[in-house]
PDB file of C-alpha atoms in Angstrom:
ATOM      1  CA  UNK A   1      -2.363 -92.322  77.319  1.00 71.00           C
ATOM      2  CA  UNK A   2      -0.602 -89.096  76.310  1.00 72.00           C
ATOM      3  CA  UNK A   3       1.399 -90.800  73.565  1.00 70.00           C
ATOM      4  CA  UNK A   4      -1.887 -91.675  71.812  1.00 71.00           C
ATOM      5  CA  UNK A   5      -3.505 -88.249  72.118  1.00 71.00           C
ATOM      6  CA  UNK A   6      -1.601 -86.668  69.213  1.00 69.00           C
ATOM      7  CA  UNK A   7      -2.135 -89.713  67.013  1.00 69.00           C
ATOM      8  CA  UNK A   8      -5.876 -89.675  67.593  1.00 66.00           C
ATOM      9  CA  UNK A   9      -6.045 -85.883  67.291  1.00 68.00           C
ATOM     10  CA  UNK A  10      -4.363 -85.973  63.879  1.00 72.00           C
ATOM     11  CA  UNK A  11      -6.433 -88.873  62.572  1.00 73.00           C
ATOM     12  CA  UNK A  12      -8.508 -88.048  59.512  1.00 78.00           C
ATOM     13  CA  UNK A  13     -12.043 -89.383  59.618  1.00 77.00           C
ATOM     14  CA  UNK A  14     -12.994 -91.484  56.623  1.00 82.00           C
ATOM     15  CA  UNK A  15     -16.470 -92.857  57.345  1.00 86.00           C
ATOM     16  CA  UNK A  16     -18.533 -89.773  58.190  1.00 83.00           C
ATOM     17  CA  UNK A  17     -22.252 -89.894  57.339  1.00 87.00           C
ATOM     18  CA  UNK A  18     -23.328 -87.167  54.905  1.00 87.00           C
ATOM     19  CA  UNK A  19     -26.310 -86.348  57.113  1.00 87.00           C
ATOM     20  CA  UNK A  20     -24.302 -86.060  60.355  1.00 80.00           C
ATOM     21  CA  UNK A  21     -25.991 -83.552  62.668  1.00 77.00           C
ATOM     22  CA  UNK A  22     -23.362 -80.978  63.614  1.00 73.00           C
ATOM     23  CA  UNK A  23     -25.520 -78.886  65.942  1.00 72.00           C
ATOM     24  CA  UNK A  24     -24.138 -78.611  69.462  1.00 66.00           C
ATOM     25  CA  UNK A  25     -25.833 -80.693  72.126  1.00 64.00           C
ATOM     26  CA  UNK A  26     -28.279 -78.848  74.307  1.00 62.00           C
ATOM     27  CA  UNK A  27     -26.856 -78.241  77.732  1.00 62.00           C
ATOM     28  CA  UNK A  28     -28.917 -78.469  80.892  1.00 58.00           C
ATOM     29  CA  UNK A  29     -27.834 -74.912  81.722  1.00 67.00           C
ATOM     30  CA  UNK A  30     -29.188 -73.454  78.460  1.00 78.00           C
ATOM     31  CA  UNK A  31     -32.533 -72.359  79.887  1.00 79.00           C
ATOM     32  CA  UNK A  32     -30.894 -70.778  82.925  1.00 83.00           C
ATOM     33  CA  UNK A  33     -28.502 -68.826  80.693  1.00 86.00           C
ATOM     34  CA  UNK A  34     -31.277 -67.734  78.337  1.00 87.00           C
ATOM     35  CA  UNK A  35     -33.409 -66.596  81.281  1.00 88.00           C
ATOM     36  CA  UNK A  36     -30.520 -64.464  82.597  1.00 90.00           C
ATOM     37  CA  UNK A  37     -29.917 -63.046  79.111  1.00 90.00           C
ATOM     38  CA  UNK A  38     -33.582 -62.110  78.790  1.00 91.00           C
ATOM     39  CA  UNK A  39     -33.577 -60.407  82.187  1.00 93.00           C
ATOM     40  CA  UNK A  40     -30.513 -58.419  81.162  1.00 92.00           C
ATOM     41  CA  UNK A  41     -32.000 -57.393  77.817  1.00 92.00           C
ATOM     42  CA  UNK A  42     -35.246 -56.301  79.469  1.00 91.00           C
ATOM     43  CA  UNK A  43     -33.184 -54.242  81.935  1.00 92.00           C
ATOM     44  CA  UNK A  44     -31.736 -52.331  78.972  1.00 89.00           C
ATOM     45  CA  UNK A  45     -28.369 -54.063  78.839  1.00 89.00           C
ATOM     46  CA  UNK A  46     -28.551 -55.302  75.236  1.00 85.00           C
ATOM     47  CA  UNK A  47     -25.378 -55.077  73.134  1.00 83.00           C
ATOM     48  CA  UNK A  48     -25.176 -51.908  71.073  1.00 85.00           C
ATOM     49  CA  UNK A  49     -26.386 -52.243  67.527  1.00 87.00           C
ATOM     50  CA  UNK A  50     -29.086 -54.776  68.412  1.00 86.00           C
ATOM     51  CA  UNK A  51     -32.760 -53.978  68.834  1.00 89.00           C
ATOM     52  CA  UNK A  52     -33.689 -55.019  72.369  1.00 90.00           C
ATOM     53  CA  UNK A  53     -37.238 -55.989  71.409  1.00 90.00           C
ATOM     54  CA  UNK A  54     -36.067 -58.250  68.573  1.00 92.00           C
ATOM     55  CA  UNK A  55     -33.396 -59.796  70.772  1.00 91.00           C
ATOM     56  CA  UNK A  56     -35.864 -60.451  73.605  1.00 92.00           C
ATOM     57  CA  UNK A  57     -38.281 -62.081  71.171  1.00 93.00           C
ATOM     58  CA  UNK A  58     -35.533 -64.320  69.748  1.00 91.00           C
ATOM     59  CA  UNK A  59     -34.443 -65.367  73.251  1.00 90.00           C
ATOM     60  CA  UNK A  60     -38.039 -66.199  74.205  1.00 90.00           C
ATOM     61  CA  UNK A  61     -38.454 -68.345  71.088  1.00 88.00           C
ATOM     62  CA  UNK A  62     -35.218 -70.187  71.802  1.00 85.00           C
ATOM     63  CA  UNK A  63     -36.258 -70.764  75.425  1.00 83.00           C
ATOM     64  CA  UNK A  64     -39.467 -72.386  74.194  1.00 82.00           C
ATOM     65  CA  UNK A  65     -37.449 -74.777  72.013  1.00 78.00           C
ATOM     66  CA  UNK A  66     -34.991 -75.571  74.811  1.00 74.00           C
ATOM     67  CA  UNK A  67     -37.825 -76.286  77.241  1.00 69.00           C
ATOM     68  CA  UNK A  68     -39.433 -78.711  74.818  1.00 66.00           C
ATOM     69  CA  UNK A  69     -36.226 -80.750  74.864  1.00 62.00           C
ATOM     70  CA  UNK A  70     -36.730 -81.511  78.541  1.00 63.00           C
ATOM     71  CA  UNK A  71     -33.271 -80.538  79.780  1.00 63.00           C
ATOM     72  CA  UNK A  72     -32.634 -80.522  83.533  1.00 68.00           C
ATOM     73  CA  UNK A  73     -32.362 -76.728  83.451  1.00 66.00           C
ATOM     74  CA  UNK A  74     -35.753 -76.523  81.770  1.00 65.00           C
ATOM     75  CA  UNK A  75     -37.240 -78.893  84.333  1.00 73.00           C
ATOM     76  CA  UNK A  76     -35.878 -76.751  87.180  1.00 75.00           C
ATOM     77  CA  UNK A  77     -37.308 -73.629  85.571  1.00 72.00           C
ATOM     78  CA  UNK A  78     -40.714 -75.296  85.196  1.00 76.00           C
ATOM     79  CA  UNK A  79     -40.639 -76.448  88.828  1.00 81.00           C
ATOM     80  CA  UNK A  80     -39.797 -72.927  90.018  1.00 81.00           C
ATOM     81  CA  UNK A  81     -42.601 -71.526  87.895  1.00 80.00           C
ATOM     82  CA  UNK A  82     -45.078 -73.981  89.419  1.00 85.00           C
ATOM     83  CA  UNK A  83     -43.965 -73.009  92.938  1.00 86.00           C
ATOM     84  CA  UNK A  84     -44.500 -69.300  92.295  1.00 81.00           C
ATOM     85  CA  UNK A  85     -48.065 -69.789  91.015  1.00 72.00           C
TER      86      UNK A  85
END
């Protein structure tokens, strides 16, 4: 297999759709990571130069979008939330 790796890696693509979606795939761990980031920001550990309130709001908005995609991480988070209520 190794002898083909370089050949394939150097291959130039010729039939690429103009509307190809280049966004990264959502990962099932995204919601878990965003939740940890939000906890850290709320604890005052935001990177210098960023407004913690704006950053927290942006993370919350992104979490809402990630949850709507139904990733496994989002499903786990929803299940944990239901258990705590």
